[in-house]
Amino acid sequence: MATFDPTPYQPLTPAMFQVLVSLADGEKHGYGIIKEVARRTDGEVRLRTATLYTVIKRFVDADLIEETDERPDPALDDERRRYYRLTDRGWALAEAEAARLEEVLRQARAHLSRPRRA
Amino acid sequence: MATFDPTPYQPLTPAMFQVLVSLADGEKHGYGIIKEVARRTDGEVRLRTATLYTVIKRFVDADLIEETDERPDPALDDERRRYYRLTDRGWALAEAEAARLEEVLRQARAHLSRPRRA
DNA sequence: AGGCAATCTATCCATTGTCAATATAGTCTA
DNA sequence: TAGACTATATTGACAATGGATAGATTGCCT
């Protein structure tokens, strides 16, 4: 596969990163992403529909996520739903962003753990 | 001291967090912050002056940082410089944001480390 | 039966954060 | 003397987000 350089997409906004993380857990539809993120963050992160559907559109255009044809058991399905999953590029970006955040945190901890200046 | 609730300021933008982290290391002037962040991140994070001076103004207004009167050795000083340091609130916010990022990362790792869905 | 909350996708508008560019001005160096 | 570096600052444009709204369906409570 052609090498993918994630850096032009970084840093991701908190909303974008949450969308990728949520889809890393398994494919989901839009409203399902909103619910999963809210549940996972104890209601602290509430994606708005304006934000979510804007992000979804951009991510699909950038081939970071893709809509799937697979439908769950018709008994559990809702025809309105549109399901999305991460592409290889999306996975690579999510992992690159996690690595970036870890480096930021490492440096922050190095500065913050020092005793307060005199 | 009155309890300080950092959550209304969160999440911080990457630029804002970098400014707090940089000042946690010791008081600095504007251009010094730009240089320190660039050096620390190997040139990957380059704060722009428009961003930096906007952030500084907002942080001073919010009592997260404050301008200092202390001047270094006159031989090393530059009259144009304006030095800033973190306030107690600024420290609390920087630490709260580091904690928030750690939680985001913990969850991201939990999702990303799982084997790719079939 | 009636109403209300939840589900689900979607868009409009205003605000905010960022970058690119520009301004000003002094110092230092090739 | 031209360019790079230091240093603070503003303007204009764009991108990301929140608040609000829309519309349609489903399930629950009284």
PDB file of C-alpha atoms (C1' of nucleotides) in Angstrom:
ATOM      1  CA  MET A   1       0.000   0.000   0.000  1.00  0.00           C
ATOM      2  CA  ALA A   2       1.186   3.505  -0.749  1.00  0.00           C
ATOM      3  CA  THR A   3       2.657   5.185   2.294  1.00  0.00           C
ATOM      4  CA  PHE A   4       0.259   7.536   3.977  1.00  0.00           C
ATOM      5  CA  ASP A   5       1.498  10.720   5.604  1.00  0.00           C
ATOM      6  CA  PRO A   6      -0.927  11.684   8.381  1.00  0.00           C
ATOM      7  CA  THR A   7       0.823  14.916   9.375  1.00  0.00           C
ATOM      8  CA  PRO A   8      -1.146  17.223   7.054  1.00  0.00           C
ATOM      9  CA  TYR A   9      -4.266  16.238   9.006  1.00  0.00           C
ATOM     10  CA  GLN A  10      -2.693  16.887  12.383  1.00  0.00           C
ATOM     11  CA  PRO A  11      -3.326  18.046  14.978  1.00  0.00           C
ATOM     12  CA  LEU A  12      -6.877  16.697  14.933  1.00  0.00           C
ATOM     13  CA  THR A  13      -9.568  18.659  16.718  1.00  0.00           C
ATOM     14  CA  PRO A  14     -11.005  16.924  19.787  1.00  0.00           C
ATOM     15  CA  ALA A  15     -14.229  16.218  17.899  1.00  0.00           C
ATOM     16  CA  MET A  16     -12.416  14.624  14.954  1.00  0.00           C
ATOM     17  CA  PHE A  17     -10.275  12.448  17.195  1.00  0.00           C
ATOM     18  CA  GLN A  18     -13.320  11.256  19.113  1.00  0.00           C
ATOM     19  CA  VAL A  19     -15.015  10.243  15.869  1.00  0.00           C
ATOM     20  CA  LEU A  20     -12.011   8.176  14.790  1.00  0.00           C
ATOM     21  CA  VAL A  21     -11.674   6.563  18.212  1.00  0.00           C
ATOM     22  CA  SER A  22     -15.350   5.731  18.279  1.00  0.00           C
ATOM     23  CA  LEU A  23     -15.201   4.062  14.878  1.00  0.00           C
ATOM     24  CA  ALA A  24     -12.044   2.177  15.850  1.00  0.00           C
ATOM     25  CA  ASP A  25     -14.295   0.356  18.287  1.00  0.00           C
ATOM     26  CA  GLY A  26     -16.485  -0.904  15.471  1.00  0.00           C
ATOM     27  CA  GLU A  27     -18.600   0.507  12.681  1.00  0.00           C
ATOM     28  CA  LYS A  28     -21.377   2.818  13.720  1.00  0.00           C
ATOM     29  CA  HIS A  29     -23.998   5.201  12.390  1.00  0.00           C
ATOM     30  CA  GLY A  30     -23.932   8.940  13.114  1.00  0.00           C
ATOM     31  CA  TYR A  31     -26.261   9.037  16.057  1.00  0.00           C
ATOM     32  CA  GLY A  32     -24.569   5.932  17.431  1.00  0.00           C
ATOM     33  CA  ILE A  33     -21.231   7.768  17.433  1.00  0.00           C
ATOM     34  CA  ILE A  34     -22.756  10.627  19.411  1.00  0.00           C
ATOM     35  CA  LYS A  35     -24.174   8.204  21.960  1.00  0.00           C
ATOM     36  CA  GLU A  36     -21.020   6.103  22.270  1.00  0.00           C
ATOM     37  CA  VAL A  37     -18.804   9.141  22.843  1.00  0.00           C
ATOM     38  CA  ALA A  38     -21.192  10.572  25.429  1.00  0.00           C
ATOM     39  CA  ARG A  39     -21.404   7.239  27.227  1.00  0.00           C
ATOM     40  CA  ARG A  40     -17.664   6.633  27.139  1.00  0.00           C
ATOM     41  CA  THR A  41     -16.862  10.119  28.490  1.00  0.00           C
ATOM     42  CA  ASP A  42     -19.587  10.065  31.145  1.00  0.00           C
ATOM     43  CA  GLY A  43     -21.548  12.708  29.289  1.00  0.00           C
ATOM     44  CA  GLU A  44     -18.666  15.183  29.240  1.00  0.00           C
ATOM     45  CA  VAL A  45     -18.122  15.117  25.484  1.00  0.00           C
ATOM     46  CA  ARG A  46     -21.339  15.760  23.620  1.00  0.00           C
ATOM     47  CA  LEU A  47     -20.818  15.934  19.879  1.00  0.00           C
ATOM     48  CA  ARG A  48     -23.346  18.211  18.194  1.00  0.00           C
ATOM     49  CA  THR A  49     -24.998  17.119  15.030  1.00  0.00           C
ATOM     50  CA  ALA A  50     -23.631  20.112  13.143  1.00  0.00           C
ATOM     51  CA  THR A  51     -20.101  19.101  14.129  1.00  0.00           C
ATOM     52  CA  LEU A  52     -20.583  15.384  13.551  1.00  0.00           C
ATOM     53  CA  TYR A  53     -22.145  15.441  10.106  1.00  0.00           C
ATOM     54  CA  THR A  54     -19.642  18.051   8.948  1.00  0.00           C
ATOM     55  CA  VAL A  55     -16.786  15.860  10.160  1.00  0.00           C
ATOM     56  CA  ILE A  56     -18.290  12.730   8.602  1.00  0.00           C
ATOM     57  CA  LYS A  57     -18.600  14.439   5.235  1.00  0.00           C
ATOM     58  CA  ARG A  58     -15.020  15.659   5.326  1.00  0.00           C
ATOM     59  CA  PHE A  59     -13.668  12.292   6.506  1.00  0.00           C
ATOM     60  CA  VAL A  60     -15.478  10.425   3.754  1.00  0.00           C
ATOM     61  CA  ASP A  61     -14.102  12.864   1.156  1.00  0.00           C
ATOM     62  CA  ALA A  62     -10.596  12.363   2.564  1.00  0.00           C
ATOM     63  CA  ASP A  63     -10.988   8.561   2.509  1.00  0.00           C
ATOM     64  CA  LEU A  64     -10.490   8.291   6.263  1.00  0.00           C
ATOM     65  CA  ILE A  65     -13.841   6.606   6.803  1.00  0.00           C
ATOM     66  CA  GLU A  66     -16.264   4.943   4.390  1.00  0.00           C
ATOM     67  CA  GLU A  67     -19.934   4.134   4.373  1.00  0.00           C
ATOM     68  CA  THR A  68     -20.707   0.427   4.555  1.00  0.00           C
ATOM     69  CA  ASP A  69     -23.371  -1.571   2.774  1.00  0.00           C
ATOM     70  CA  GLU A  70     -23.673  -4.090   5.561  1.00  0.00           C
ATOM     71  CA  ARG A  71     -26.899  -3.837   7.501  1.00  0.00           C
ATOM     72  CA  PRO A  72     -27.476  -5.492  10.855  1.00  0.00           C
ATOM     73  CA  ASP A  73     -30.309  -7.911  11.564  1.00  0.00           C
ATOM     74  CA  PRO A  74     -33.400  -6.265  10.002  1.00  0.00           C
ATOM     75  CA  ALA A  75     -35.165  -6.658  13.309  1.00  0.00           C
ATOM     76  CA  LEU A  76     -32.627  -4.338  14.932  1.00  0.00           C
ATOM     77  CA  ASP A  77     -32.084  -2.060  11.980  1.00  0.00           C
ATOM     78  CA  ASP A  78     -33.344   1.453  11.374  1.00  0.00           C
ATOM     79  CA  GLU A  79     -33.608   2.306   7.693  1.00  0.00           C
ATOM     80  CA  ARG A  80     -32.538   5.891   8.296  1.00  0.00           C
ATOM     81  CA  ARG A  81     -29.157   4.858   9.608  1.00  0.00           C
ATOM     82  CA  ARG A  82     -25.977   5.251   7.605  1.00  0.00           C
ATOM     83  CA  TYR A  83     -23.099   3.134   8.883  1.00  0.00           C
ATOM     84  CA  TYR A  84     -19.435   4.124   8.681  1.00  0.00           C
ATOM     85  CA  ARG A  85     -16.136   2.366   9.327  1.00  0.00           C
ATOM     86  CA  LEU A  86     -12.480   3.377   9.390  1.00  0.00           C
ATOM     87  CA  THR A  87     -10.357   2.956   6.273  1.00  0.00           C
ATOM     88  CA  ASP A  88      -6.676   2.015   6.463  1.00  0.00           C
ATOM     89  CA  ARG A  89      -5.857   5.708   6.253  1.00  0.00           C
ATOM     90  CA  GLY A  90      -8.257   6.433   9.087  1.00  0.00           C
ATOM     91  CA  TRP A  91      -6.601   3.837  11.290  1.00  0.00           C
ATOM     92  CA  ALA A  92      -3.165   5.203  10.510  1.00  0.00           C
ATOM     93  CA  LEU A  93      -4.293   8.727  11.320  1.00  0.00           C
ATOM     94  CA  ALA A  94      -5.907   7.712  14.608  1.00  0.00           C
ATOM     95  CA  GLU A  95      -2.718   5.964  15.676  1.00  0.00           C
ATOM     96  CA  ALA A  96      -0.511   8.852  14.591  1.00  0.00           C
ATOM     97  CA  GLU A  97      -2.659  11.276  16.538  1.00  0.00           C
ATOM     98  CA  ALA A  98      -2.540   9.121  19.655  1.00  0.00           C
ATOM     99  CA  ALA A  99       1.243   9.057  19.357  1.00  0.00           C
ATOM    100  CA  ARG A 100       1.358  12.829  18.919  1.00  0.00           C
ATOM    101  CA  LEU A 101      -0.777  13.376  22.017  1.00  0.00           C
ATOM    102  CA  GLU A 102       1.450  11.065  24.001  1.00  0.00           C
ATOM    103  CA  GLU A 103       4.497  13.135  23.085  1.00  0.00           C
ATOM    104  CA  VAL A 104       2.717  16.386  23.985  1.00  0.00           C
ATOM    105  CA  LEU A 105       1.731  14.897  27.331  1.00  0.00           C
ATOM    106  CA  ARG A 106       5.200  13.596  28.005  1.00  0.00           C
ATOM    107  CA  GLN A 107       6.622  17.078  27.571  1.00  0.00           C
ATOM    108  CA  ALA A 108       3.813  18.686  29.546  1.00  0.00           C
ATOM    109  CA  ARG A 109       4.395  16.327  32.447  1.00  0.00           C
ATOM    110  CA  ALA A 110       8.116  17.100  32.384  1.00  0.00           C
ATOM    111  CA  HIS A 111       7.363  20.809  32.773  1.00  0.00           C
ATOM    112  CA  LEU A 112       4.415  20.582  35.129  1.00  0.00           C
ATOM    113  CA  SER A 113       5.961  18.119  37.529  1.00  0.00           C
ATOM    114  CA  ARG A 114       8.817  20.454  38.255  1.00  0.00           C
ATOM    115  CA  PRO A 115       8.503  22.472  41.477  1.00  0.00           C
ATOM    116  CA  ARG A 116       6.796  25.814  40.958  1.00  0.00           C
ATOM    117  CA  ARG A 117       9.203  28.599  40.072  1.00  0.00           C
ATOM    118  CA  ALA A 118      10.339  30.706  43.026  1.00  0.00           C
TER     119      ALA A 118
ATOM    120  CA  MET B   1      -7.999  30.268  48.030  1.00  0.00           C
ATOM    121  CA  ALA B   2     -11.339  30.089  46.306  1.00  0.00           C
ATOM    122  CA  THR B   3     -11.816  26.853  44.440  1.00  0.00           C
ATOM    123  CA  PHE B   4     -11.183  27.184  40.751  1.00  0.00           C
ATOM    124  CA  ASP B   5     -13.203  25.208  38.235  1.00  0.00           C
ATOM    125  CA  PRO B   6     -11.109  24.743  35.098  1.00  0.00           C
ATOM    126  CA  THR B   7     -13.753  22.914  33.096  1.00  0.00           C
ATOM    127  CA  PRO B   8     -15.285  25.988  31.418  1.00  0.00           C
ATOM    128  CA  TYR B   9     -11.896  26.573  29.782  1.00  0.00           C
ATOM    129  CA  GLN B  10     -11.587  22.992  28.535  1.00  0.00           C
ATOM    130  CA  PRO B  11     -10.722  21.504  26.202  1.00  0.00           C
ATOM    131  CA  LEU B  12      -7.837  23.852  25.504  1.00  0.00           C
ATOM    132  CA  THR B  13      -6.726  24.323  21.925  1.00  0.00           C
ATOM    133  CA  PRO B  14      -3.263  22.924  21.154  1.00  0.00           C
ATOM    134  CA  ALA B  15      -1.867  26.457  20.973  1.00  0.00           C
ATOM    135  CA  MET B  16      -3.271  27.439  24.353  1.00  0.00           C
ATOM    136  CA  PHE B  17      -1.978  24.312  26.041  1.00  0.00           C
ATOM    137  CA  GLN B  18       1.494  24.853  24.591  1.00  0.00           C
ATOM    138  CA  VAL B  19       1.550  28.386  25.989  1.00  0.00           C
ATOM    139  CA  LEU B  20       0.675  27.173  29.491  1.00  0.00           C
ATOM    140  CA  VAL B  21       3.196  24.350  29.323  1.00  0.00           C
ATOM    141  CA  SER B  22       5.887  26.717  28.132  1.00  0.00           C
ATOM    142  CA  LEU B  23       5.255  29.141  30.990  1.00  0.00           C
ATOM    143  CA  ALA B  24       5.171  26.286  33.504  1.00  0.00           C
ATOM    144  CA  ASP B  25       8.832  25.896  32.673  1.00  0.00           C
ATOM    145  CA  GLY B  26       9.551  29.453  33.844  1.00  0.00           C
ATOM    146  CA  GLU B  27       8.479  32.953  33.002  1.00  0.00           C
ATOM    147  CA  LYS B  28       9.042  34.056  29.433  1.00  0.00           C
ATOM    148  CA  HIS B  29       8.308  36.828  26.988  1.00  0.00           C
ATOM    149  CA  GLY B  30       6.165  36.309  23.889  1.00  0.00           C
ATOM    150  CA  TYR B  31       8.867  35.661  21.361  1.00  0.00           C
ATOM    151  CA  GLY B  32      10.618  33.443  23.910  1.00  0.00           C
ATOM    152  CA  ILE B  33       7.500  31.266  24.133  1.00  0.00           C
ATOM    153  CA  ILE B  34       7.449  30.861  20.353  1.00  0.00           C
ATOM    154  CA  LYS B  35      11.109  29.840  20.350  1.00  0.00           C
ATOM    155  CA  GLU B  36      10.834  27.479  23.307  1.00  0.00           C
ATOM    156  CA  VAL B  37       7.840  25.645  21.860  1.00  0.00           C
ATOM    157  CA  ALA B  38       9.528  25.322  18.465  1.00  0.00           C
ATOM    158  CA  ARG B  39      12.736  24.034  20.053  1.00  0.00           C
ATOM    159  CA  ARG B  40      10.953  21.631  22.376  1.00  0.00           C
ATOM    160  CA  THR B  41       8.847  20.146  19.545  1.00  0.00           C
ATOM    161  CA  ASP B  42      11.725  19.950  17.055  1.00  0.00           C
ATOM    162  CA  GLY B  43      10.185  22.693  14.960  1.00  0.00           C
ATOM    163  CA  GLU B  44       6.907  20.868  14.533  1.00  0.00           C
ATOM    164  CA  VAL B  45       4.783  23.314  16.528  1.00  0.00           C
ATOM    165  CA  ARG B  46       5.286  26.856  15.332  1.00  0.00           C
ATOM    166  CA  LEU B  47       3.054  29.324  17.124  1.00  0.00           C
ATOM    167  CA  ARG B  48       2.185  32.300  14.942  1.00  0.00           C
ATOM    168  CA  THR B  49       2.334  35.768  16.352  1.00  0.00           C
ATOM    169  CA  ALA B  50      -1.352  36.379  15.655  1.00  0.00           C
ATOM    170  CA  THR B  51      -2.218  33.272  17.650  1.00  0.00           C
ATOM    171  CA  LEU B  52       0.217  33.905  20.465  1.00  0.00           C
ATOM    172  CA  TYR B  53      -0.586  37.524  21.220  1.00  0.00           C
ATOM    173  CA  THR B  54      -4.309  36.809  20.995  1.00  0.00           C
ATOM    174  CA  VAL B  55      -3.913  33.956  23.482  1.00  0.00           C
ATOM    175  CA  ILE B  56      -1.754  36.051  25.807  1.00  0.00           C
ATOM    176  CA  LYS B  57      -4.341  38.827  25.893  1.00  0.00           C
ATOM    177  CA  ARG B  58      -7.144  36.408  26.648  1.00  0.00           C
ATOM    178  CA  PHE B  59      -5.132  34.551  29.305  1.00  0.00           C
ATOM    179  CA  VAL B  60      -4.198  37.796  31.075  1.00  0.00           C
ATOM    180  CA  ASP B  61      -7.848  38.885  31.067  1.00  0.00           C
ATOM    181  CA  ALA B  62      -8.840  35.493  32.505  1.00  0.00           C
ATOM    182  CA  ASP B  63      -6.135  35.720  35.203  1.00  0.00           C
ATOM    183  CA  LEU B  64      -4.429  32.569  33.960  1.00  0.00           C
ATOM    184  CA  ILE B  65      -1.123  34.343  33.375  1.00  0.00           C
ATOM    185  CA  GLU B  66       0.187  37.715  34.530  1.00  0.00           C
ATOM    186  CA  GLU B  67       2.811  40.142  33.348  1.00  0.00           C
ATOM    187  CA  THR B  68       5.792  40.453  35.683  1.00  0.00           C
ATOM    188  CA  ASP B  69       7.781  43.511  36.646  1.00  0.00           C
ATOM    189  CA  GLU B  70      10.986  41.574  37.136  1.00  0.00           C
ATOM    190  CA  ARG B  71      13.593  42.248  34.506  1.00  0.00           C
ATOM    191  CA  PRO B  72      16.650  40.097  33.939  1.00  0.00           C
ATOM    192  CA  ASP B  73      20.210  41.387  34.087  1.00  0.00           C
ATOM    193  CA  PRO B  74      20.134  44.615  32.023  1.00  0.00           C
ATOM    194  CA  ALA B  75      23.016  43.301  29.959  1.00  0.00           C
ATOM    195  CA  LEU B  76      20.814  40.441  28.763  1.00  0.00           C
ATOM    196  CA  ASP B  77      17.550  42.326  28.644  1.00  0.00           C
ATOM    197  CA  ASP B  78      15.647  43.729  25.691  1.00  0.00           C
ATOM    198  CA  GLU B  79      13.432  46.653  26.576  1.00  0.00           C
ATOM    199  CA  ARG B  80      10.739  45.588  24.161  1.00  0.00           C
ATOM    200  CA  ARG B  81      10.132  42.324  25.966  1.00  0.00           C
ATOM    201  CA  ARG B  82       7.093  41.723  28.121  1.00  0.00           C
ATOM    202  CA  TYR B  83       7.470  38.824  30.535  1.00  0.00           C
ATOM    203  CA  TYR B  84       4.622  36.565  31.669  1.00  0.00           C
ATOM    204  CA  ARG B  85       4.223  33.865  34.309  1.00  0.00           C
ATOM    205  CA  LEU B  86       1.486  31.439  35.293  1.00  0.00           C
ATOM    206  CA  THR B  87      -0.962  32.359  38.032  1.00  0.00           C
ATOM    207  CA  ASP B  88      -2.366  29.765  40.430  1.00  0.00           C
ATOM    208  CA  ARG B  89      -5.363  29.449  38.144  1.00  0.00           C
ATOM    209  CA  GLY B  90      -3.085  28.943  35.163  1.00  0.00           C
ATOM    210  CA  TRP B  91      -1.249  26.139  36.939  1.00  0.00           C
ATOM    211  CA  ALA B  92      -4.502  24.480  37.914  1.00  0.00           C
ATOM    212  CA  LEU B  93      -5.791  24.689  34.370  1.00  0.00           C
ATOM    213  CA  ALA B  94      -2.595  23.270  32.874  1.00  0.00           C
ATOM    214  CA  GLU B  95      -2.747  20.321  35.242  1.00  0.00           C
ATOM    215  CA  ALA B  96      -6.450  19.743  34.637  1.00  0.00           C
ATOM    216  CA  GLU B  97      -5.876  19.752  30.896  1.00  0.00           C
ATOM    217  CA  ALA B  98      -2.997  17.290  31.177  1.00  0.00           C
ATOM    218  CA  ALA B  99      -5.271  15.008  33.200  1.00  0.00           C
ATOM    219  CA  ARG B 100      -8.052  15.349  30.619  1.00  0.00           C
ATOM    220  CA  LEU B 101      -5.681  14.451  27.777  1.00  0.00           C
ATOM    221  CA  GLU B 102      -4.463  11.439  29.708  1.00  0.00           C
ATOM    222  CA  GLU B 103      -8.007  10.161  30.037  1.00  0.00           C
ATOM    223  CA  VAL B 104      -8.705  10.723  26.335  1.00  0.00           C
ATOM    224  CA  LEU B 105      -5.548   8.841  25.467  1.00  0.00           C
ATOM    225  CA  ARG B 106      -6.334   6.006  27.830  1.00  0.00           C
ATOM    226  CA  GLN B 107      -9.653   5.470  26.103  1.00  0.00           C
ATOM    227  CA  ALA B 108      -8.165   5.879  22.656  1.00  0.00           C
ATOM    228  CA  ARG B 109      -5.530   3.255  23.397  1.00  0.00           C
ATOM    229  CA  ALA B 110      -8.197   0.877  24.666  1.00  0.00           C
ATOM    230  CA  HIS B 111     -10.041   1.145  21.342  1.00  0.00           C
ATOM    231  CA  LEU B 112      -7.048   1.308  19.035  1.00  0.00           C
ATOM    232  CA  SER B 113      -5.141  -1.568  20.558  1.00  0.00           C
ATOM    233  CA  ARG B 114      -7.953  -3.956  19.839  1.00  0.00           C
ATOM    234  CA  PRO B 115      -7.493  -6.116  16.746  1.00  0.00           C
ATOM    235  CA  ARG B 116      -8.947  -4.530  13.634  1.00  0.00           C
ATOM    236  CA  ARG B 117     -12.556  -5.446  13.068  1.00  0.00           C
ATOM    237  CA  ALA B 118     -13.057  -8.214  10.486  1.00  0.00           C
TER     238      ALA B 118
ATOM    239  C1'  DA C   1     -56.069   9.690  22.811  1.00  0.00           C
ATOM    240  C1'  DG C   2     -52.565  12.936  23.688  1.00  0.00           C
ATOM    241  C1'  DG C   3     -48.240  14.447  24.583  1.00  0.00           C
ATOM    242  C1'  DC C   4     -43.468  14.001  25.326  1.00  0.00           C
ATOM    243  C1'  DA C   5     -38.908  11.940  24.949  1.00  0.00           C
ATOM    244  C1'  DA C   6     -35.844   9.534  22.144  1.00  0.00           C
ATOM    245  C1'  DT C   7     -34.007   8.302  17.563  1.00  0.00           C
ATOM    246  C1'  DC C   8     -31.893   9.842  13.291  1.00  0.00           C
ATOM    247  C1'  DT C   9     -30.110  12.726   9.595  1.00  0.00           C
ATOM    248  C1'  DA C  10     -29.300  17.336   8.160  1.00  0.00           C
ATOM    249  C1'  DT C  11     -28.572  22.477   7.574  1.00  0.00           C
ATOM    250  C1'  DC C  12     -28.109  27.640   8.912  1.00  0.00           C
ATOM    251  C1'  DC C  13     -25.945  31.217  11.537  1.00  0.00           C
ATOM    252  C1'  DA C  14     -22.810  33.259  14.820  1.00  0.00           C
ATOM    253  C1'  DT C  15     -18.727  32.856  17.385  1.00  0.00           C
ATOM    254  C1'  DT C  16     -14.132  31.477  18.054  1.00  0.00           C
ATOM    255  C1'  DG C  17      -9.387  29.978  16.904  1.00  0.00           C
ATOM    256  C1'  DT C  18      -5.863  29.815  13.559  1.00  0.00           C
ATOM    257  C1'  DC C  19      -2.915  31.093   9.766  1.00  0.00           C
ATOM    258  C1'  DA C  20      -0.967  34.175   6.310  1.00  0.00           C
ATOM    259  C1'  DA C  21       0.327  38.471   5.657  1.00  0.00           C
ATOM    260  C1'  DT C  22       1.731  42.820   6.940  1.00  0.00           C
ATOM    261  C1'  DA C  23       3.555  46.655   9.966  1.00  0.00           C
ATOM    262  C1'  DT C  24       7.206  48.706  12.672  1.00  0.00           C
ATOM    263  C1'  DA C  25      11.702  48.978  14.333  1.00  0.00           C
ATOM    264  C1'  DG C  26      16.158  47.854  16.235  1.00  0.00           C
ATOM    265  C1'  DT C  27      20.450  44.762  15.883  1.00  0.00           C
ATOM    266  C1'  DC C  28      23.673  41.957  13.723  1.00  0.00           C
ATOM    267  C1'  DT C  29      26.251  40.089   9.913  1.00  0.00           C
ATOM    268  C1'  DA C  30      28.040  38.907   5.246  1.00  0.00           C
TER     269       DA C  30
ATOM    270  C1'  DT D   1      23.383  47.602   2.100  1.00  0.00           C
ATOM    271  C1'  DA D   2      20.804  43.817   1.908  1.00  0.00           C
ATOM    272  C1'  DG D   3      19.150  40.115   4.526  1.00  0.00           C
ATOM    273  C1'  DA D   4      18.279  37.563   8.781  1.00  0.00           C
ATOM    274  C1'  DC D   5      17.001  37.805  13.507  1.00  0.00           C
ATOM    275  C1'  DT D   6      14.604  39.761  17.498  1.00  0.00           C
ATOM    276  C1'  DA D   7      10.220  41.489  19.238  1.00  0.00           C
ATOM    277  C1'  DT D   8       5.431  43.040  19.650  1.00  0.00           C
ATOM    278  C1'  DA D   9       1.177  43.750  17.308  1.00  0.00           C
ATOM    279  C1'  DT D  10      -2.908  44.010  13.958  1.00  0.00           C
ATOM    280  C1'  DT D  11      -5.846  42.871   9.897  1.00  0.00           C
ATOM    281  C1'  DG D  12      -8.407  39.784   6.950  1.00  0.00           C
ATOM    282  C1'  DA D  13      -9.905  35.246   5.714  1.00  0.00           C
ATOM    283  C1'  DC D  14     -11.002  30.654   6.655  1.00  0.00           C
ATOM    284  C1'  DA D  15     -12.041  26.505   9.430  1.00  0.00           C
ATOM    285  C1'  DA D  16     -14.188  24.297  13.490  1.00  0.00           C
ATOM    286  C1'  DT D  17     -17.693  24.390  16.852  1.00  0.00           C
ATOM    287  C1'  DG D  18     -22.027  25.367  19.374  1.00  0.00           C
ATOM    288  C1'  DG D  19     -26.815  26.736  19.388  1.00  0.00           C
ATOM    289  C1'  DA D  20     -30.782  26.460  17.059  1.00  0.00           C
ATOM    290  C1'  DT D  21     -33.894  24.558  14.036  1.00  0.00           C
ATOM    291  C1'  DA D  22     -36.046  21.214  10.886  1.00  0.00           C
ATOM    292  C1'  DG D  23     -38.633  16.972   9.857  1.00  0.00           C
ATOM    293  C1'  DA D  24     -39.923  12.277  10.361  1.00  0.00           C
ATOM    294  C1'  DT D  25     -40.424   7.997  13.137  1.00  0.00           C
ATOM    295  C1'  DT D  26     -40.904   5.214  17.340  1.00  0.00           C
ATOM    296  C1'  DG D  27     -41.864   4.143  22.100  1.00  0.00           C
ATOM    297  C1'  DC D  28     -43.667   5.254  26.602  1.00  0.00           C
ATOM    298  C1'  DC D  29     -46.579   7.317  30.136  1.00  0.00           C
ATOM    299  C1'  DT D  30     -50.869   9.067  31.896  1.00  0.00           C
TER     300       DT D  30
END
